PDB file of C-alpha atoms in Angstrom:
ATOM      1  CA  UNK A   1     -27.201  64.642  21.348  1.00  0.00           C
ATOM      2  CA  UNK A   2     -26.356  68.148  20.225  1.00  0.00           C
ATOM      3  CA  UNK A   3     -28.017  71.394  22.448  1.00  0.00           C
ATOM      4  CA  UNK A   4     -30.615  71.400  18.845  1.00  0.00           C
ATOM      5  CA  UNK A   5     -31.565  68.373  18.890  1.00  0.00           C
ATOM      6  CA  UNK A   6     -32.671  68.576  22.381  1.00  0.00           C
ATOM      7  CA  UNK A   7     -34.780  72.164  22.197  1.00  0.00           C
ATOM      8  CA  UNK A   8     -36.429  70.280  19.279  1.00  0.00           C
ATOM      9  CA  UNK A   9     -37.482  67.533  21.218  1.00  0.00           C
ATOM     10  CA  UNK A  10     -38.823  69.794  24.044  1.00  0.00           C
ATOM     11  CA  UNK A  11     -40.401  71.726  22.134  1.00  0.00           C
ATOM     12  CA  UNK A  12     -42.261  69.237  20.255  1.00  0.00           C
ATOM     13  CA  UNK A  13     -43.019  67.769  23.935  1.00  0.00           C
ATOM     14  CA  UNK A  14     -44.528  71.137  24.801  1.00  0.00           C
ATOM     15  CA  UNK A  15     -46.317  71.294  21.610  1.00  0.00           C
ATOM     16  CA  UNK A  16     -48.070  67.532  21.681  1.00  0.00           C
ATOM     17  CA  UNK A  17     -48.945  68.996  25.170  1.00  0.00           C
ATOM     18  CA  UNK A  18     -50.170  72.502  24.614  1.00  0.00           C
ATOM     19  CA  UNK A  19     -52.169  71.899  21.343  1.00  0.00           C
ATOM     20  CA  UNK A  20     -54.576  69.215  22.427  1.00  0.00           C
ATOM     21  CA  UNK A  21     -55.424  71.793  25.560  1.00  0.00           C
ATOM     22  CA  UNK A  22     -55.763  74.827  23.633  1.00  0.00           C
ATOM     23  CA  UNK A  23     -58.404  72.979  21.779  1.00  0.00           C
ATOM     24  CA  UNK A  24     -60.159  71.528  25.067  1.00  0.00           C
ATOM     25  CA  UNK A  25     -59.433  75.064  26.454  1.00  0.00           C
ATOM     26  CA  UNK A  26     -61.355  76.385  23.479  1.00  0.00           C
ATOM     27  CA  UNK A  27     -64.410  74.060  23.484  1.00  0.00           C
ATOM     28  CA  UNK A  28     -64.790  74.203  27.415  1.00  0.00           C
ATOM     29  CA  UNK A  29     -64.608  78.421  27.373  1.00  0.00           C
ATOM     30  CA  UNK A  30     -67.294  78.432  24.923  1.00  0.00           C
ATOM     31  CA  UNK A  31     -69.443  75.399  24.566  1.00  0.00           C
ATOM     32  CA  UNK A  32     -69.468  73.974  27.780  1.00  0.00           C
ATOM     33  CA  UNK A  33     -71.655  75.835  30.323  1.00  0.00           C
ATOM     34  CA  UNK A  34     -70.079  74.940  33.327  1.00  0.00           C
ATOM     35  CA  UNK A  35     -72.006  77.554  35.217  1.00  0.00           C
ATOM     36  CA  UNK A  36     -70.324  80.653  37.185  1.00  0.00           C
ATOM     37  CA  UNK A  37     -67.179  81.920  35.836  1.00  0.00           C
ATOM     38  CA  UNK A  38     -65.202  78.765  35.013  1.00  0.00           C
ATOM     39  CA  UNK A  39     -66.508  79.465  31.065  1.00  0.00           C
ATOM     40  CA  UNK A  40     -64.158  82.319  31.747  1.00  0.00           C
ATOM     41  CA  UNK A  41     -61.184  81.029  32.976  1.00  0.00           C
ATOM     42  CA  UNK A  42     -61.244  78.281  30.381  1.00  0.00           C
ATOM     43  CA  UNK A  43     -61.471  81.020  27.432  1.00  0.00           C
ATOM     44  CA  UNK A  44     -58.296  82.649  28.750  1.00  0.00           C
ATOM     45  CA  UNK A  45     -56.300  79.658  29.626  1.00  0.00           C
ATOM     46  CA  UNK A  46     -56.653  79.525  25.679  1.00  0.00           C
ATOM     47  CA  UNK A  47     -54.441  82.064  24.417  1.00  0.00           C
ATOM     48  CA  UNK A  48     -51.282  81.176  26.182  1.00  0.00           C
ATOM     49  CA  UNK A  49     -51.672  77.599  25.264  1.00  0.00           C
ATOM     50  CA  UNK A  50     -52.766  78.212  21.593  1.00  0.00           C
ATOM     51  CA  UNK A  51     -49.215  80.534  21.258  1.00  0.00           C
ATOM     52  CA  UNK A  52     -47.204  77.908  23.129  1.00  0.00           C
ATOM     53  CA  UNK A  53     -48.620  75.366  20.232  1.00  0.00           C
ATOM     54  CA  UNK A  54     -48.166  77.762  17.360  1.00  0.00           C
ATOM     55  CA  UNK A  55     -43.873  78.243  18.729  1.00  0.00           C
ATOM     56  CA  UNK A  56     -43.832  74.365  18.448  1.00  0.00           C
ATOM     57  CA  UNK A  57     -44.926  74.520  15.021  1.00  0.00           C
ATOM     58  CA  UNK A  58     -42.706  76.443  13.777  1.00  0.00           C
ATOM     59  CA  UNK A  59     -39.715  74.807  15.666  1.00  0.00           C
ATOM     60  CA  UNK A  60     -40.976  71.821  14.103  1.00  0.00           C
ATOM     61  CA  UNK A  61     -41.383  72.852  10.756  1.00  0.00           C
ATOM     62  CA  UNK A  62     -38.461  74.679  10.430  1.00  0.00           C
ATOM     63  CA  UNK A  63     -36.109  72.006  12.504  1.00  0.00           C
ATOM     64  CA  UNK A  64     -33.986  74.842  13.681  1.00  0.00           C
ATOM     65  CA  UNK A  65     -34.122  76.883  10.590  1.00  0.00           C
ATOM     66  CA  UNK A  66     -37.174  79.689   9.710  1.00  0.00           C
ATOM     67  CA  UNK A  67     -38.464  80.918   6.698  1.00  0.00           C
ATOM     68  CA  UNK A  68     -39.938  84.328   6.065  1.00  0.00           C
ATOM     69  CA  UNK A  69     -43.004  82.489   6.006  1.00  0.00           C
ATOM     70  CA  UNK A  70     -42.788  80.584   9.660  1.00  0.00           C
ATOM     71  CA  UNK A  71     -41.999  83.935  10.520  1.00  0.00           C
ATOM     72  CA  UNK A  72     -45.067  85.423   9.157  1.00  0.00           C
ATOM     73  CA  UNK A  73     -46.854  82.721  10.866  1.00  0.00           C
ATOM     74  CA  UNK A  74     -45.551  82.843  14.017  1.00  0.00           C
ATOM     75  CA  UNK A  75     -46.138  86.936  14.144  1.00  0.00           C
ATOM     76  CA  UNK A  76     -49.735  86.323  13.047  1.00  0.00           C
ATOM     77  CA  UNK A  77     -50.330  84.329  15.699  1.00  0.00           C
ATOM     78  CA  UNK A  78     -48.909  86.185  18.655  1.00  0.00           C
ATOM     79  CA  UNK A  79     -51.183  88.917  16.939  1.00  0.00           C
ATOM     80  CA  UNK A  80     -54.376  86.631  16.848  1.00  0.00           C
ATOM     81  CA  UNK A  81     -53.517  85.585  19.892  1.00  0.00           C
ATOM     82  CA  UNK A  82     -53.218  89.139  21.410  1.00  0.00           C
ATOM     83  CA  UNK A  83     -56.537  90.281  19.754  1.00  0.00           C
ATOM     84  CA  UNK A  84     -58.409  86.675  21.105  1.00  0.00           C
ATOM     85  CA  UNK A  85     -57.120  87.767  24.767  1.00  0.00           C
ATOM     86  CA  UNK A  86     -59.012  91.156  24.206  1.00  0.00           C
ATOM     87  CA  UNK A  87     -61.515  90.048  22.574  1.00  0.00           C
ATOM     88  CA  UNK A  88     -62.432  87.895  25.445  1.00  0.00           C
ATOM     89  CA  UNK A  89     -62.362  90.047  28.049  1.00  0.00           C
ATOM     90  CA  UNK A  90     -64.765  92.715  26.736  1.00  0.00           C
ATOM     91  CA  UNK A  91     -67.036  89.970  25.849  1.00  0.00           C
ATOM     92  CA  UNK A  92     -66.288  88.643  29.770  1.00  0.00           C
ATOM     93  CA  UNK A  93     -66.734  92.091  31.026  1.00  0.00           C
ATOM     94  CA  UNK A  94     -69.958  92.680  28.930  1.00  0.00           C
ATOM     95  CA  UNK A  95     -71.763  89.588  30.432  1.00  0.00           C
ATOM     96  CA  UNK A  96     -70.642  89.877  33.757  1.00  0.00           C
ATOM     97  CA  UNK A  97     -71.069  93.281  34.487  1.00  0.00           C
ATOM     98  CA  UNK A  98     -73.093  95.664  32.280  1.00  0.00           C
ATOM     99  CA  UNK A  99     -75.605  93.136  30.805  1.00  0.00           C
ATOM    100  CA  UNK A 100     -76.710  92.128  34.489  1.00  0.00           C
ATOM    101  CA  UNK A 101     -77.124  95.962  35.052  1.00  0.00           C
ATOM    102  CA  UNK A 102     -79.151  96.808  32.268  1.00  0.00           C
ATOM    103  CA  UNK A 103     -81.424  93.763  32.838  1.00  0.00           C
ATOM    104  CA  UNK A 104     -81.593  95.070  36.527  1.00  0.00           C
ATOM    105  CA  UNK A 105     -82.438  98.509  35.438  1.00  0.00           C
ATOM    106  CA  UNK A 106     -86.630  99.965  35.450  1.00  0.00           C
ATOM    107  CA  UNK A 107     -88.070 101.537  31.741  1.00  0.00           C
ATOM    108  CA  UNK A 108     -86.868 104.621  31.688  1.00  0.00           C
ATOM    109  CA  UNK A 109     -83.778 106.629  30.541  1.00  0.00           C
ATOM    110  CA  UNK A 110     -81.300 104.788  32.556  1.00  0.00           C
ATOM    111  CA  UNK A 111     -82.377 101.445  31.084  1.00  0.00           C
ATOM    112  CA  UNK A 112     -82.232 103.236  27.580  1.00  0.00           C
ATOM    113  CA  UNK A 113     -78.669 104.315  28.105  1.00  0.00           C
ATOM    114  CA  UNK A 114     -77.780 101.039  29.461  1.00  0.00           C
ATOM    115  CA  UNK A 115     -78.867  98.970  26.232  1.00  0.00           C
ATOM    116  CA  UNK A 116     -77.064 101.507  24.162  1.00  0.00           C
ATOM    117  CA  UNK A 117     -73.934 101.089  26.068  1.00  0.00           C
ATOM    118  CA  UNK A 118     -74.431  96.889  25.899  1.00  0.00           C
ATOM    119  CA  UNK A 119     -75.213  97.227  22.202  1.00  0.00           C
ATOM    120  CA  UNK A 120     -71.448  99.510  21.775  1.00  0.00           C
ATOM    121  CA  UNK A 121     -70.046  96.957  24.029  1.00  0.00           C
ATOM    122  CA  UNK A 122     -71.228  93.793  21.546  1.00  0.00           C
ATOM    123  CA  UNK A 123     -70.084  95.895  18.767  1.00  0.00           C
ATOM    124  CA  UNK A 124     -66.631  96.579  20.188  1.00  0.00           C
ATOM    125  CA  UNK A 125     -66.061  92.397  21.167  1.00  0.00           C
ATOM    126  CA  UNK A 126     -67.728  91.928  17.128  1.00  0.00           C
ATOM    127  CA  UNK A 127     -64.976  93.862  16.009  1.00  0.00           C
ATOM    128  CA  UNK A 128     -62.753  92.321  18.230  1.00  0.00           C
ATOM    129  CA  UNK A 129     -63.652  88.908  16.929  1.00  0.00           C
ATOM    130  CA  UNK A 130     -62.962  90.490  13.333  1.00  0.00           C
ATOM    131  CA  UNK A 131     -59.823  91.320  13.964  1.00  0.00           C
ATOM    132  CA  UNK A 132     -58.974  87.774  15.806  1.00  0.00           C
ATOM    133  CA  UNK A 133     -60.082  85.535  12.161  1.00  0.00           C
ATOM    134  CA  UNK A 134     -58.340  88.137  10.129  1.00  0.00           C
ATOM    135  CA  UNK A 135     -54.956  87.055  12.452  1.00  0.00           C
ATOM    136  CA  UNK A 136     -55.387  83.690  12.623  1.00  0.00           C
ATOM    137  CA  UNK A 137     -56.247  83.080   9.160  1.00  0.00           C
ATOM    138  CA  UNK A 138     -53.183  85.174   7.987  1.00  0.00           C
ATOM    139  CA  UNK A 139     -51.261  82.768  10.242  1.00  0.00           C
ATOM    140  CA  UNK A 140     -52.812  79.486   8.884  1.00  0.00           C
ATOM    141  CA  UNK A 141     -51.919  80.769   5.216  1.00  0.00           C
ATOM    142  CA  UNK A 142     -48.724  81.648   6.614  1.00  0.00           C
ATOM    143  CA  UNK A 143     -48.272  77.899   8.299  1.00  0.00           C
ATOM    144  CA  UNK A 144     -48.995  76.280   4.844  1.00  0.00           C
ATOM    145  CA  UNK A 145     -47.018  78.384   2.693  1.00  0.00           C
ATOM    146  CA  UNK A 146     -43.930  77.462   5.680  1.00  0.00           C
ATOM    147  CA  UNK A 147     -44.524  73.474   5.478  1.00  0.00           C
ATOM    148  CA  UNK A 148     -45.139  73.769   1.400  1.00  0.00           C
ATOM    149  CA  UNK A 149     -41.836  75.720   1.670  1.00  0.00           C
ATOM    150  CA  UNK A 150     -40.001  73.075   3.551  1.00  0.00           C
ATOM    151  CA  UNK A 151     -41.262  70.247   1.788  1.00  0.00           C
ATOM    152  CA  UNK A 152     -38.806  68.442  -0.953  1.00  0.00           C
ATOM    153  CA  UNK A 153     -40.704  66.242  -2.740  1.00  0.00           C
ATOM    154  CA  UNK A 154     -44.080  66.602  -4.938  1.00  0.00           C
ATOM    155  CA  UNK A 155     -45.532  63.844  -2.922  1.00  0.00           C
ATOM    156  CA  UNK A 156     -44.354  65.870   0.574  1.00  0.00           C
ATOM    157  CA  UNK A 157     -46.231  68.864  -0.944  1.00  0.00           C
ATOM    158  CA  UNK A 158     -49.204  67.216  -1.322  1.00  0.00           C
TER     159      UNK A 158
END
């Protein structure tokens, strides 16, 4: 077995593996309340899992040999992934630290300045989150155009 053949079949390993937990990782961050911080750690066990999928894709797709497109794709993705990672962390910062404050806080000025500063913080994750399906759905454009690309047959393109 040539030194290809095996990196292929590793990386499809790593792929059946990594895919199936970025999506657990993803529904157990955000839909699950586990209570505490384990919400947290789930949502950003998600990126690296999610980009270790999206490298097995396009080793698989391309079987050794990338298109502009796969490379499109892959870029995308280390960019969605990037922005998720961010994304998450102001939104983990924001519920951990300054919306307990500002619920904490008496009427008065301090509360007013502490809503303001929640309400700029839930902007900045918003935009965040903007950013993150602009990436990701450059990417999955990107994927399709790379498997249409590699396909040889009208029925493999459909």
């Amino acid at each position: 077995m040539k030194q290809s053949d095996r990196s292929l079949i590793l990386w499809m390993r790593i792929g059946a593996c990594a895919a199936p937990l970025a999506g657990l990782t993803y529904v157990f961050g955000f839909w699950v309340d586990l209570g505490g911080q384990s919400a947290m750690w789930f949502a950003l066990a998600f990126p690296p899992t999610l980009l270790l999928a999206c490298i097995s894709l396009v080793v698989f797709i391309g079987r050794g040999r990338t298109s502009p497109a796969l490379q499109t794709a892959l870029i995308c993705s280390a960019l969605a992934v990037g922005t998720f990672l961010i994304m998450i962390t102001v939104q983990s910062s924001l519920r951990v630290t300054l919306l307990a404050d500002a619920r904490a806080l008496d009427d008065g000025q301090a509360k007013v300045a502490a809503q303001w500063a929640v309400r700029a913080m839930n902007q900045t994750q918003l935009a965040f989150d903007i950013a993150w399906d602009v990436w990701i759905s450059m990417a999955t454009a990107a994927y399709g155009l790379g498997m249409l690309g590699r396909s040889r047959s009208l029925f493999e393109r459909l």
